[in-house]
Amino acid sequence: MNITVLLDMAADGFGDRVVVGTREAGLTAQALRARASAGAALVEAEGADAILHLAVNTPAFPVALFAAGLAGVPLVPVNYRLGAEQLDHLVGNHPRALVVADERQRAAIERAGLTARTPEEFLQQTRTPAPHAVEPREVDPDSAAVVIYTSGTTSAPKGVVLTHANLVSYVLGTVEYGAAAEDDAALMSVPPYHIAAVSNALTNLYAGRRVIVLEAFTPQDWVETVRDQGVTNAMVVPTMLARIMDEPGLDRSVPSLRSLAYGGAAMPRRVVEQALREWPAVDFVNAYGLTETSSTITVLGPEDHRAGGERLSSAGRAVPGVEIQVRADDDTPLPAGTSGHVWVRGEQVSTAYAGGGSGSSLDADGWFHTRDRGRLDAEGYLFLEGRVDDTIIRGAENIAPAEIEDVLQRHPDVADAVVVGVPDEEWGQRIEAVVVPRRGVDLDAEALEALRATVRGSLRGAKTPDRIVAWAELPRTPTGKLVRRDVVAGLAR
Amino acid sequence: MKPRVGATLASTTDQTTVIVVRWGAEDLDVTCGGAPMVDARGPEAGTSHPADPAQQAGTVMGKRYASEEHGVELLCTKPGSGTLAIGGVPVPLKDAKPLPASD
């Protein structure tokens, strides 16, 4: 079924409710449907085969998402921070797209022979109803609703095809229709090319919760928006929460906030513990998922957060309709407590990459390899141990950087840490670490040597970094993902 | 009938519409208010039948109704007064454990 079914249900069930933007100037569910319909008419008039969104998050994004759904073409949100070469390549994949792009992207769009509308122009053009009503298309549930390019931190970006069936299955499996209270409001801080922005637009609409977006994140803007707009629910990536917690002199009071979800990268234990102390009344939710899984596949809920302990380092348990399996290198399933490759199965899991030919990205039994390492405990809680591709092979031993990073990040002088494998003639790879000192702390050679001793005391010699250096910051994407190849390159300089 | 997943079925006794989320291998008749539901885009759309007073439990917008026995799951997209049933047996509400908002 089409994702626009979700919009229809919202417009039919609570059409007068503002669902996008500020309470004063936002769009009601009915207005969102009317604009999506006008947007779909534009797609049809131009014979476009996709809507390309190359802009910061504004109300044009949900309008474009549902306009594409109504017209039966995919929405393709593209990272506006990409370099010219990558951007040209991705835009070139969609030569017949209707383009919504920020003014500063105009050159890139024109290089591809396309014309661009700004989000403001797109919203202006969808203000007036379509000259003729767009007939709701019967779309194939297995056709693309969204194509999202992965961040490409470990390989070239891949276009993940999420079908209408994938996304609707995710929403129905995780959200209760109309469950939000009239004055609930969700604050979205991740950029629109991230899967969480797509799933967020769908789930909050279906729940009847108004969504406010933060175009560019700063700790100050975030807390002020929460207070000014009476935000009840928010989603952040770990680096954002760390910055909110670390910002000196920031008024962190957020009386309206009831629920804070985080995900997108590993959350340092120190940061979440600090946030739990800072905001004891807030329900914390850790969500793990991938672009390929239509967002969340496991959830660690508020009770687990309050209970504390080792489970705070867990990504939680599988959501309804999702199965998780941990397998050995040779694909045999492993019992609870044993680390291996994390595999996932469920209707919300994408089966294909754009331009990937007819091959499925699933195995014969429908399982998808996340390329994450992890283990399940006896009650099904998933503990993640980093990307398979980040595994360090020192001698013949596989070493997961996450375990060492966890020890470093728990040290009171350390704000952030990364552990990588560096080419080594004797061992194949040796272990090196980069730490970012906490504000006001100076980590000299002696302090770094003491840090090595701490790691050796917690783990063992083979897992102790051969070298630890201190940097002012780590190379991360704007959504908080570490770019390890840049760390390795930096260490070689 | 054996509708495909994603098809909309309309009641012939009230305003209820449902979307087929799951459908097993069987050819089945789903009734609402005692009369067969029809394909909302098919030739029978818009027909009306008298409702069975004994089948008036009502349908609730946004709720899912699932028969494990038949492998059928329906999502209510417009509510009404009739009871959803297969072979005269009401299709129970699917109890969903509320999940905290995660995005």
Coordinates of C-alpha atoms in Angstrom, one line a residue:
Chain A
M1 CA 0.0 0.0 0.0
N2 CA 1.0 3.6 -0.6
I3 CA 2.5 5.7 2.2
T4 CA -0.1 8.3 1.3
V5 CA -2.6 6.0 3.1
L6 CA -1.0 7.3 6.3
L7 CA -1.6 10.9 5.2
D8 CA -5.2 10.2 4.3
M9 CA -5.8 8.6 7.6
A10 CA -4.3 11.7 9.4
A11 CA -6.3 14.1 7.3
D12 CA -9.5 12.1 7.8
G13 CA -9.1 11.5 11.5
F14 CA -7.6 14.8 12.8
G15 CA -7.5 17.0 9.7
D16 CA -7.6 20.3 11.7
R17 CA -4.5 19.5 13.8
V18 CA -1.3 21.2 12.9
V19 CA 1.2 18.5 12.1
V20 CA 4.1 20.3 10.5
G21 CA 5.7 23.5 11.8
T22 CA 4.9 26.0 14.5
R23 CA 1.5 26.1 16.1
E24 CA 0.9 29.6 14.7
A25 CA 2.0 29.1 11.1
G26 CA 2.2 25.4 10.6
L27 CA 0.3 23.0 8.2
T28 CA -2.7 21.0 9.3
A29 CA -3.0 17.4 8.2
Q30 CA -5.6 18.6 5.6
A31 CA -3.4 21.3 4.4
L32 CA -0.5 18.9 4.1
R33 CA -2.7 16.6 1.9
A34 CA -3.8 19.5 -0.3
R35 CA -0.2 20.6 -0.8
A36 CA 1.0 17.1 -1.5
S37 CA -1.8 16.8 -4.1
A38 CA -0.7 20.1 -5.8
G39 CA 2.9 18.8 -5.7
A40 CA 1.9 15.6 -7.3
A41 CA 0.2 17.6 -10.1
L42 CA 3.6 19.4 -10.7
V43 CA 5.3 16.1 -11.0
E44 CA 2.8 14.9 -13.5
A45 CA 2.8 18.1 -15.5
E46 CA 6.6 17.8 -15.8
G47 CA 6.6 14.1 -16.4
A48 CA 9.2 13.8 -13.6
D49 CA 10.2 10.3 -12.5
A50 CA 11.4 11.4 -9.0
I51 CA 11.5 14.3 -6.6
L52 CA 15.0 15.2 -5.7
H53 CA 15.3 17.1 -2.4
L54 CA 18.6 18.8 -1.9
A55 CA 17.9 21.3 0.9
V56 CA 17.8 21.7 4.6
N57 CA 14.8 20.5 6.5
T58 CA 11.7 22.7 6.0
P59 CA 8.0 22.0 5.6
A60 CA 8.8 21.5 1.9
F61 CA 10.2 18.1 2.9
P62 CA 7.1 16.3 4.1
V63 CA 5.1 18.0 1.2
A64 CA 7.7 16.6 -1.3
L65 CA 7.6 13.1 0.4
F66 CA 3.8 12.8 0.1
A67 CA 3.6 14.5 -3.3
A68 CA 6.1 11.9 -4.6
G69 CA 3.9 9.1 -3.0
L70 CA 0.7 10.5 -4.6
A71 CA 2.4 10.7 -8.0
G72 CA 3.9 7.2 -7.7
V73 CA 7.5 8.3 -7.9
P74 CA 10.2 8.1 -5.3
L75 CA 11.5 11.0 -3.1
V76 CA 15.3 11.2 -3.3
P77 CA 16.7 13.2 -0.4
V78 CA 20.3 14.1 -1.1
N79 CA 23.0 15.2 1.3
Y80 CA 23.6 19.0 0.6
R81 CA 27.0 18.8 2.2
L82 CA 28.5 16.4 -0.4
G83 CA 31.4 17.6 -2.5
A84 CA 30.8 18.6 -6.1
E85 CA 32.0 15.3 -7.6
Q86 CA 29.8 13.1 -5.4
L87 CA 26.9 15.4 -5.8
D88 CA 27.2 15.5 -9.6
H89 CA 27.3 11.7 -9.6
L90 CA 24.1 11.3 -7.4
V91 CA 22.1 14.1 -9.2
G92 CA 23.2 12.5 -12.5
N93 CA 21.4 9.3 -11.5
H94 CA 18.1 11.2 -11.6
P95 CA 18.0 13.1 -14.9
R96 CA 14.2 13.4 -15.0
A97 CA 13.6 14.5 -11.5
L98 CA 11.7 17.5 -10.2
V99 CA 14.2 19.2 -8.0
V100 CA 13.7 21.1 -4.7
A101 CA 17.0 22.6 -3.8
D102 CA 18.5 25.4 -1.7
E103 CA 19.7 28.5 -3.7
R104 CA 23.3 27.6 -3.1
Q105 CA 22.8 24.2 -4.8
R106 CA 21.5 25.8 -8.0
A107 CA 24.8 25.6 -9.8
A108 CA 25.1 21.8 -9.1
I109 CA 21.5 21.3 -10.4
E110 CA 22.1 23.3 -13.5
R111 CA 25.4 21.4 -14.2
A112 CA 23.2 18.3 -14.4
G113 CA 20.9 20.1 -16.9
L114 CA 18.0 20.3 -14.5
T115 CA 16.1 23.2 -13.1
A116 CA 15.6 23.8 -9.4
R117 CA 12.9 25.2 -7.2
T118 CA 13.8 26.4 -3.7
P119 CA 11.8 25.0 -0.8
E120 CA 10.1 28.4 -0.6
E121 CA 9.2 28.3 -4.3
F122 CA 7.9 24.7 -4.0
L123 CA 5.8 25.7 -1.0
Q124 CA 4.5 28.7 -2.8
Q125 CA 3.6 26.7 -5.9
T126 CA 1.8 24.1 -3.8
R127 CA -0.3 26.7 -2.0
T128 CA -2.9 26.9 -4.7
P129 CA -4.8 23.7 -5.3
A130 CA -3.9 21.6 -8.3
P131 CA -6.0 22.7 -11.4
H132 CA -7.4 19.2 -11.6
A133 CA -7.4 16.7 -8.7
V134 CA -4.6 14.2 -9.0
E135 CA -6.2 10.7 -9.1
P136 CA -4.7 8.7 -6.3
R137 CA -2.4 6.3 -7.9
E138 CA -2.5 2.6 -7.2
V139 CA 1.1 2.1 -6.7
D140 CA 2.8 -1.3 -6.5
P141 CA 3.6 -1.7 -2.8
D142 CA 7.0 -3.0 -3.8
S143 CA 7.9 0.1 -5.8
A144 CA 10.3 2.8 -4.4
A145 CA 8.8 5.4 -2.0
V146 CA 12.2 6.8 -1.1
V147 CA 15.7 6.3 -2.3
I148 CA 18.3 7.3 0.4
Y149 CA 22.0 7.3 -0.3
T150 CA 24.0 5.8 2.6
S151 CA 26.5 8.1 4.3
G152 CA 29.4 6.3 2.7
T153 CA 31.7 6.4 5.7
T154 CA 33.0 2.9 4.9
S155 CA 32.4 2.7 1.1
A156 CA 31.0 4.7 -1.8
P157 CA 27.4 5.9 -1.1
K158 CA 24.7 3.3 -2.1
G159 CA 21.1 4.2 -3.0
V160 CA 18.9 2.2 -0.6
V161 CA 15.5 1.6 -2.1
L162 CA 12.7 1.8 0.5
T163 CA 9.4 0.6 -0.8
H164 CA 5.9 1.7 0.2
A165 CA 5.5 -1.7 1.8
N166 CA 8.8 -1.3 3.8
L167 CA 7.8 2.1 5.2
V168 CA 4.2 1.4 5.9
S169 CA 5.1 -1.9 7.6
Y170 CA 7.5 0.1 9.8
V171 CA 4.9 2.6 10.8
L172 CA 2.1 0.1 11.5
G173 CA 4.5 -2.1 13.5
T174 CA 5.8 0.7 15.8
V175 CA 3.2 3.4 16.0
E176 CA -0.3 3.6 17.4
Y177 CA -2.6 5.7 15.1
G178 CA -3.6 9.0 16.6
A179 CA -1.9 8.2 19.9
A180 CA -0.4 11.6 20.5
A181 CA -2.1 14.2 22.6
E182 CA -3.4 17.4 20.9
D183 CA -0.5 19.5 22.1
D184 CA 2.4 17.0 21.7
A185 CA 5.2 18.3 19.6
A186 CA 8.3 16.6 18.3
L187 CA 11.6 18.3 17.5
M188 CA 13.6 16.9 14.6
S189 CA 17.3 17.8 14.5
V190 CA 18.7 15.4 11.9
P191 CA 19.0 16.5 8.3
P192 CA 16.4 15.3 5.7
Y193 CA 18.8 13.0 3.9
H194 CA 19.0 10.8 7.0
I195 CA 16.5 7.9 7.3
A196 CA 15.4 9.1 10.7
A197 CA 14.0 12.3 9.0
V198 CA 11.9 10.2 6.6
S199 CA 10.6 7.8 9.3
N200 CA 10.1 10.7 11.7
A201 CA 7.9 12.5 9.2
L202 CA 5.8 9.4 8.8
T203 CA 5.5 8.2 12.4
N204 CA 4.8 11.5 13.9
L205 CA 2.1 12.3 11.3
Y206 CA 0.5 8.9 11.9
A207 CA 0.6 9.4 15.7
G208 CA -0.9 12.9 15.2
R209 CA 2.2 14.7 16.6
R210 CA 3.3 18.0 15.3
V211 CA 6.8 18.1 14.0
I212 CA 9.1 21.1 14.3
V213 CA 12.5 21.0 12.5
L214 CA 15.8 22.6 13.5
E215 CA 17.5 23.6 10.3
A216 CA 20.9 23.8 11.9
F217 CA 21.7 22.3 15.3
T218 CA 23.3 24.3 18.1
P219 CA 22.9 23.4 21.8
Q220 CA 21.5 26.9 22.4
D221 CA 18.9 26.8 19.6
W222 CA 17.9 23.3 20.6
V223 CA 17.1 24.0 24.3
E224 CA 15.4 27.3 23.3
T225 CA 13.2 25.7 20.7
V226 CA 12.2 22.9 23.1
R227 CA 11.2 25.6 25.6
D228 CA 9.5 28.1 23.2
Q229 CA 7.5 25.4 21.3
G230 CA 6.6 23.2 24.2
V231 CA 8.4 20.3 22.7
T232 CA 7.4 17.0 24.3
N233 CA 9.4 14.5 22.1
A234 CA 12.8 14.9 20.5
M235 CA 15.3 12.8 18.5
V236 CA 19.0 13.6 18.5
V237 CA 22.2 11.9 17.4
P238 CA 24.8 11.2 20.1
T239 CA 27.1 14.1 19.2
M240 CA 24.2 16.5 19.6
L241 CA 23.4 15.2 23.1
A242 CA 27.1 15.3 24.0
R243 CA 27.2 19.0 22.9
I244 CA 24.1 19.9 24.9
M245 CA 25.6 18.2 28.0
D246 CA 29.0 19.8 27.6
E247 CA 28.1 23.4 26.6
P248 CA 29.3 25.6 29.4
G249 CA 26.8 28.0 31.0
L250 CA 23.9 26.5 29.0
D251 CA 20.4 26.7 30.6
R252 CA 19.5 23.0 30.1
S253 CA 16.0 23.2 31.6
V254 CA 13.4 21.6 29.3
P255 CA 10.2 21.4 31.4
S256 CA 8.0 20.3 28.5
L257 CA 10.2 17.4 27.3
R258 CA 8.8 14.0 28.1
S259 CA 10.7 11.7 25.7
L260 CA 14.2 11.9 24.1
A261 CA 15.2 9.3 21.5
Y262 CA 18.7 8.9 20.3
G263 CA 20.4 6.9 17.7
G264 CA 22.4 7.0 14.5
A265 CA 25.8 6.2 16.0
A266 CA 27.1 4.7 19.2
M267 CA 26.3 6.7 22.3
P268 CA 29.1 7.1 24.8
R269 CA 27.9 5.7 28.2
R270 CA 29.2 8.9 30.0
V271 CA 26.9 11.1 27.9
V272 CA 23.7 9.1 28.5
E273 CA 24.4 8.8 32.2
Q274 CA 25.0 12.6 32.4
A275 CA 21.7 13.2 30.5
L276 CA 19.8 10.8 32.8
R277 CA 21.0 12.8 35.8
E278 CA 20.3 16.2 34.2
W279 CA 16.8 15.3 33.1
P280 CA 15.4 12.6 35.6
A281 CA 11.8 13.1 34.4
V282 CA 12.5 12.5 30.8
D283 CA 11.9 9.0 29.2
F284 CA 15.1 8.0 27.3
V285 CA 14.8 5.8 24.2
N286 CA 17.8 4.3 22.4
A287 CA 16.9 3.3 18.8
Y288 CA 19.1 1.2 16.6
G289 CA 18.5 0.9 12.9
L290 CA 20.0 1.4 9.4
T291 CA 18.9 3.1 6.3
E292 CA 18.3 -0.3 4.9
T293 CA 15.9 -1.2 7.7
S294 CA 13.5 1.8 7.4
S295 CA 14.9 3.2 10.6
T296 CA 14.4 1.5 14.0
I297 CA 14.8 -2.2 14.5
T298 CA 15.6 -2.4 18.2
V299 CA 14.6 -0.1 21.1
L300 CA 15.9 0.3 24.6
G301 CA 13.1 1.9 26.5
P302 CA 12.7 4.3 29.4
E303 CA 12.5 1.5 32.1
D304 CA 15.7 0.0 30.9
H305 CA 17.4 3.4 31.1
R306 CA 16.2 4.0 34.7
A307 CA 17.3 0.5 35.7
G308 CA 20.8 1.5 34.6
G309 CA 23.7 -1.0 34.7
E310 CA 25.1 -2.9 31.7
R311 CA 21.9 -2.7 29.7
L312 CA 22.6 1.0 29.3
S313 CA 25.2 -0.1 26.8
S314 CA 22.6 -2.1 24.9
A315 CA 20.6 -1.1 21.8
G316 CA 17.5 -2.9 23.3
R317 CA 15.2 -5.5 21.9
A318 CA 13.7 -6.0 18.4
V319 CA 10.5 -4.1 17.6
P320 CA 7.4 -6.0 16.5
G321 CA 7.8 -7.7 13.1
V322 CA 11.6 -7.7 13.3
E323 CA 13.9 -10.7 14.0
I324 CA 17.5 -10.4 14.9
Q325 CA 20.1 -13.2 14.5
V326 CA 23.8 -13.2 15.4
R327 CA 25.9 -15.4 13.1
A328 CA 29.5 -16.6 12.9
D329 CA 31.9 -15.6 10.0
D330 CA 30.6 -18.8 8.2
D331 CA 27.0 -17.8 8.7
T332 CA 26.0 -20.4 11.3
P333 CA 23.7 -18.9 13.9
L334 CA 25.4 -18.2 17.3
P335 CA 23.8 -18.7 20.8
A336 CA 23.1 -15.8 23.2
G337 CA 26.2 -14.3 24.7
T338 CA 28.4 -14.9 21.7
S339 CA 29.6 -12.1 19.4
G340 CA 29.3 -12.2 15.7
H341 CA 27.6 -10.6 12.7
V342 CA 24.2 -9.0 13.3
W343 CA 21.5 -10.1 10.7
V344 CA 18.0 -8.8 10.6
R345 CA 14.7 -10.0 8.9
G346 CA 11.3 -8.3 8.6
E347 CA 9.0 -6.5 6.2
Q348 CA 10.5 -3.1 6.8
V349 CA 13.9 -4.3 5.5
S350 CA 14.9 -3.0 2.1
T351 CA 15.6 -5.7 -0.5
A352 CA 17.5 -3.7 -3.1
Y353 CA 19.9 -1.0 -3.9
A354 CA 19.2 1.6 -6.7
G355 CA 21.1 0.6 -9.8
G356 CA 22.0 -2.7 -8.1
G357 CA 20.4 -4.8 -10.9
S358 CA 17.9 -7.5 -10.1
G359 CA 20.0 -9.0 -7.2
S360 CA 18.4 -9.0 -3.7
S361 CA 20.4 -7.7 -0.8
L362 CA 18.9 -10.5 1.4
D363 CA 20.0 -14.1 1.7
A364 CA 17.9 -17.0 0.6
D365 CA 15.8 -16.9 3.9
G366 CA 15.2 -13.2 3.7
W367 CA 17.9 -12.1 6.2
F368 CA 19.9 -8.9 5.7
H369 CA 23.5 -8.6 6.9
T370 CA 23.8 -5.3 8.8
R371 CA 27.6 -5.4 8.7
D372 CA 27.5 -4.6 12.4
R373 CA 29.1 -6.8 15.0
G374 CA 27.2 -7.6 18.2
R375 CA 25.8 -10.2 20.6
L376 CA 22.3 -10.9 22.1
D377 CA 21.9 -11.6 25.8
A378 CA 19.5 -14.3 27.1
E379 CA 16.5 -11.9 27.0
G380 CA 17.2 -10.7 23.5
Y381 CA 18.9 -7.4 24.3
L382 CA 21.3 -6.5 21.5
F383 CA 24.8 -5.2 22.3
L384 CA 26.5 -3.6 19.4
E385 CA 30.3 -3.8 18.9
G386 CA 30.9 -1.6 15.9
R387 CA 31.0 -2.2 12.2
V388 CA 32.4 -5.5 10.8
D389 CA 34.6 -3.5 8.5
D390 CA 36.1 -1.6 11.4
T391 CA 37.4 -4.8 13.0
I392 CA 41.1 -4.7 13.7
I393 CA 43.1 -7.8 12.9
R394 CA 46.2 -7.8 15.0
G395 CA 48.2 -10.9 14.4
A396 CA 45.5 -13.5 13.9
E397 CA 43.2 -11.9 16.4
N398 CA 40.0 -10.0 15.6
I399 CA 39.6 -7.0 17.9
A400 CA 36.5 -4.9 18.0
P401 CA 37.4 -1.2 18.5
A402 CA 34.1 -0.5 20.3
E403 CA 35.2 -2.4 23.4
I404 CA 38.4 -0.4 23.7
E405 CA 36.6 2.9 22.9
D406 CA 34.1 2.2 25.6
V407 CA 36.9 2.0 28.2
L408 CA 38.5 5.2 27.0
Q409 CA 35.2 7.1 26.9
R410 CA 34.5 6.2 30.5
H411 CA 37.6 7.9 31.6
P412 CA 36.8 11.3 33.3
D413 CA 39.3 13.2 31.3
V414 CA 38.1 11.9 27.9
A415 CA 35.3 13.5 25.9
D416 CA 35.5 11.3 22.9
A417 CA 37.6 8.5 21.6
V418 CA 38.3 6.3 18.6
V419 CA 40.3 3.2 18.1
V420 CA 41.6 2.1 14.7
G421 CA 43.9 -0.4 13.1
V422 CA 47.0 1.0 11.5
P423 CA 49.1 -1.0 9.0
D424 CA 52.0 -2.7 10.7
E425 CA 54.8 -4.8 9.3
E426 CA 55.0 -7.2 12.2
W427 CA 51.3 -7.6 13.2
G428 CA 49.5 -6.7 10.0
Q429 CA 47.6 -4.1 12.0
R430 CA 48.5 -2.4 15.3
I431 CA 46.0 -0.6 17.5
E432 CA 46.1 3.1 17.8
A433 CA 43.7 5.4 19.6
V434 CA 42.8 9.1 19.4
V435 CA 41.2 10.8 22.3
V436 CA 39.6 14.2 22.7
P437 CA 40.3 15.7 26.1
R438 CA 37.4 17.0 28.2
R439 CA 37.1 20.8 28.1
G440 CA 39.9 22.4 30.3
V441 CA 41.9 19.1 30.5
D442 CA 45.4 18.9 29.0
L443 CA 46.5 15.4 28.2
D444 CA 50.3 15.4 28.0
A445 CA 52.5 12.4 27.2
E446 CA 52.4 11.3 30.8
A447 CA 48.6 11.4 31.0
L448 CA 48.3 9.5 27.8
E449 CA 50.7 6.8 29.1
A450 CA 48.5 6.6 32.2
L451 CA 45.5 6.2 30.0
R452 CA 47.1 3.3 28.3
A453 CA 47.7 1.7 31.7
T454 CA 44.0 2.2 32.5
V455 CA 43.0 0.3 29.3
R456 CA 45.5 -2.5 30.1
G457 CA 44.0 -2.8 33.6
S458 CA 40.5 -3.1 32.2
L459 CA 41.1 -5.3 29.2
R460 CA 44.4 -7.0 28.4
G461 CA 47.7 -6.4 26.7
A462 CA 46.6 -7.5 23.2
K463 CA 43.7 -5.0 23.3
T464 CA 45.8 -2.1 24.6
P465 CA 46.5 0.6 22.0
D466 CA 50.1 0.7 21.0
R467 CA 49.8 4.4 20.8
I468 CA 47.3 7.0 22.1
V469 CA 47.3 10.5 20.9
A470 CA 45.1 13.5 21.8
W471 CA 43.3 15.6 19.1
A472 CA 41.0 18.6 19.5
E473 CA 38.2 16.8 17.7
L474 CA 37.4 13.7 15.7
P475 CA 36.4 13.6 12.1
R476 CA 32.6 13.0 12.2
T477 CA 29.8 13.4 9.7
P478 CA 27.2 16.0 10.6
T479 CA 25.0 13.1 11.8
G480 CA 27.6 12.0 14.2
K481 CA 29.2 9.1 12.4
L482 CA 32.9 8.7 12.8
V483 CA 34.9 8.7 9.6
R484 CA 37.5 6.2 10.5
R485 CA 39.5 6.3 7.3
D486 CA 40.2 10.0 8.1
V487 CA 41.4 9.0 11.5
V488 CA 43.8 6.4 10.0
A489 CA 45.0 9.0 7.5
G490 CA 45.5 11.6 10.2
L491 CA 47.6 9.2 12.3
A492 CA 49.8 8.4 9.4
R493 CA 50.7 12.1 8.9
Chain B
M1 CA -12.5 -12.9 -2.3
K2 CA -8.8 -13.0 -2.3
P3 CA -7.7 -9.3 -2.4
R4 CA -4.1 -8.3 -2.7
V5 CA -2.2 -6.6 0.1
G6 CA -2.8 -2.9 0.0
A7 CA -6.3 -3.2 -1.4
T8 CA -9.1 -1.2 0.2
L9 CA -12.3 -3.0 1.2
A10 CA -15.6 -1.1 1.8
S11 CA -18.5 -2.1 4.0
T12 CA -21.9 -2.4 2.4
T13 CA -23.7 -1.7 5.7
D14 CA -21.9 1.3 7.1
Q15 CA -19.0 3.7 6.4
T16 CA -16.2 1.3 7.4
T17 CA -13.3 0.9 5.0
V18 CA -10.2 -1.3 5.7
I19 CA -6.9 -1.9 4.0
V20 CA -5.6 -5.4 3.6
V21 CA -2.3 -5.6 5.5
R22 CA -2.0 -9.4 5.3
W23 CA -4.1 -12.1 3.5
G24 CA -3.4 -15.8 3.6
A25 CA -3.8 -18.3 0.8
E26 CA -7.5 -18.7 1.3
D27 CA -10.4 -17.4 -0.7
L28 CA -12.5 -15.7 2.1
D29 CA -15.4 -13.4 2.6
V30 CA -14.9 -10.7 5.1
T31 CA -18.2 -9.2 6.4
C32 CA -18.9 -6.0 8.1
G33 CA -22.3 -5.7 9.9
G34 CA -23.2 -9.1 8.6
A35 CA -22.8 -8.3 4.8
P36 CA -19.8 -9.0 2.6
M37 CA -17.3 -6.2 2.2
V38 CA -16.4 -5.3 -1.4
D39 CA -13.4 -3.9 -3.3
A40 CA -13.6 -0.2 -2.8
R41 CA -12.5 0.3 -6.5
G42 CA -14.6 -2.5 -7.9
P43 CA -18.0 -2.6 -9.6
E44 CA -19.8 -3.4 -6.3
A45 CA -18.5 -0.3 -4.6
G46 CA -21.3 1.8 -3.3
T47 CA -23.9 -1.0 -3.0
S48 CA -25.7 -1.2 0.3
H49 CA -27.2 -4.0 2.4
P50 CA -29.2 -4.0 5.5
A51 CA -27.1 -4.5 8.6
D52 CA -27.4 -7.4 11.0
P53 CA -28.3 -6.0 14.4
A54 CA -26.3 -8.8 16.1
Q55 CA -23.1 -7.6 14.3
Q56 CA -22.8 -4.0 15.5
A57 CA -19.7 -4.0 17.7
G58 CA -18.2 -1.1 15.6
T59 CA -14.8 -0.6 13.9
V60 CA -12.2 1.9 15.2
M61 CA -10.1 4.1 13.0
G62 CA -6.4 3.2 12.9
K63 CA -6.9 -0.2 14.7
R64 CA -5.7 -3.4 13.2
Y65 CA -7.9 -6.5 13.2
A66 CA -6.2 -9.8 12.8
S67 CA -7.3 -13.4 12.4
E68 CA -4.4 -15.7 13.1
E69 CA -6.4 -18.7 11.9
H70 CA -6.8 -17.3 8.5
G71 CA -3.6 -15.2 8.3
V72 CA -5.7 -12.1 7.7
E73 CA -4.9 -8.6 9.0
L74 CA -7.0 -5.5 8.2
L75 CA -6.3 -1.9 9.1
C76 CA -9.4 0.3 9.6
T77 CA -9.1 3.5 7.6
K78 CA -12.7 4.7 8.1
P79 CA -14.7 3.7 11.1
G80 CA -18.3 2.5 11.2
S81 CA -20.8 0.7 13.4
G82 CA -20.6 -2.9 12.0
T83 CA -18.5 -5.9 13.2
L84 CA -15.7 -7.2 11.0
A85 CA -16.1 -11.0 10.7
I86 CA -14.9 -13.9 8.7
G87 CA -17.4 -16.8 8.4
G88 CA -19.5 -15.2 11.0
V89 CA -16.7 -15.1 13.6
P90 CA -15.6 -11.6 14.7
V91 CA -12.1 -10.7 13.7
P92 CA -10.4 -9.7 17.0
L93 CA -8.5 -6.4 17.6
K94 CA -4.8 -7.0 17.3
D95 CA -3.4 -5.9 20.7
A96 CA -0.3 -3.9 20.0
K97 CA 2.1 -3.3 22.9
P98 CA 2.6 0.5 22.9
L99 CA 6.2 1.3 21.9
P100 CA 8.0 4.4 23.0
A101 CA 8.5 6.9 20.2
S102 CA 11.9 6.2 18.7
D103 CA 12.2 8.8 15.9

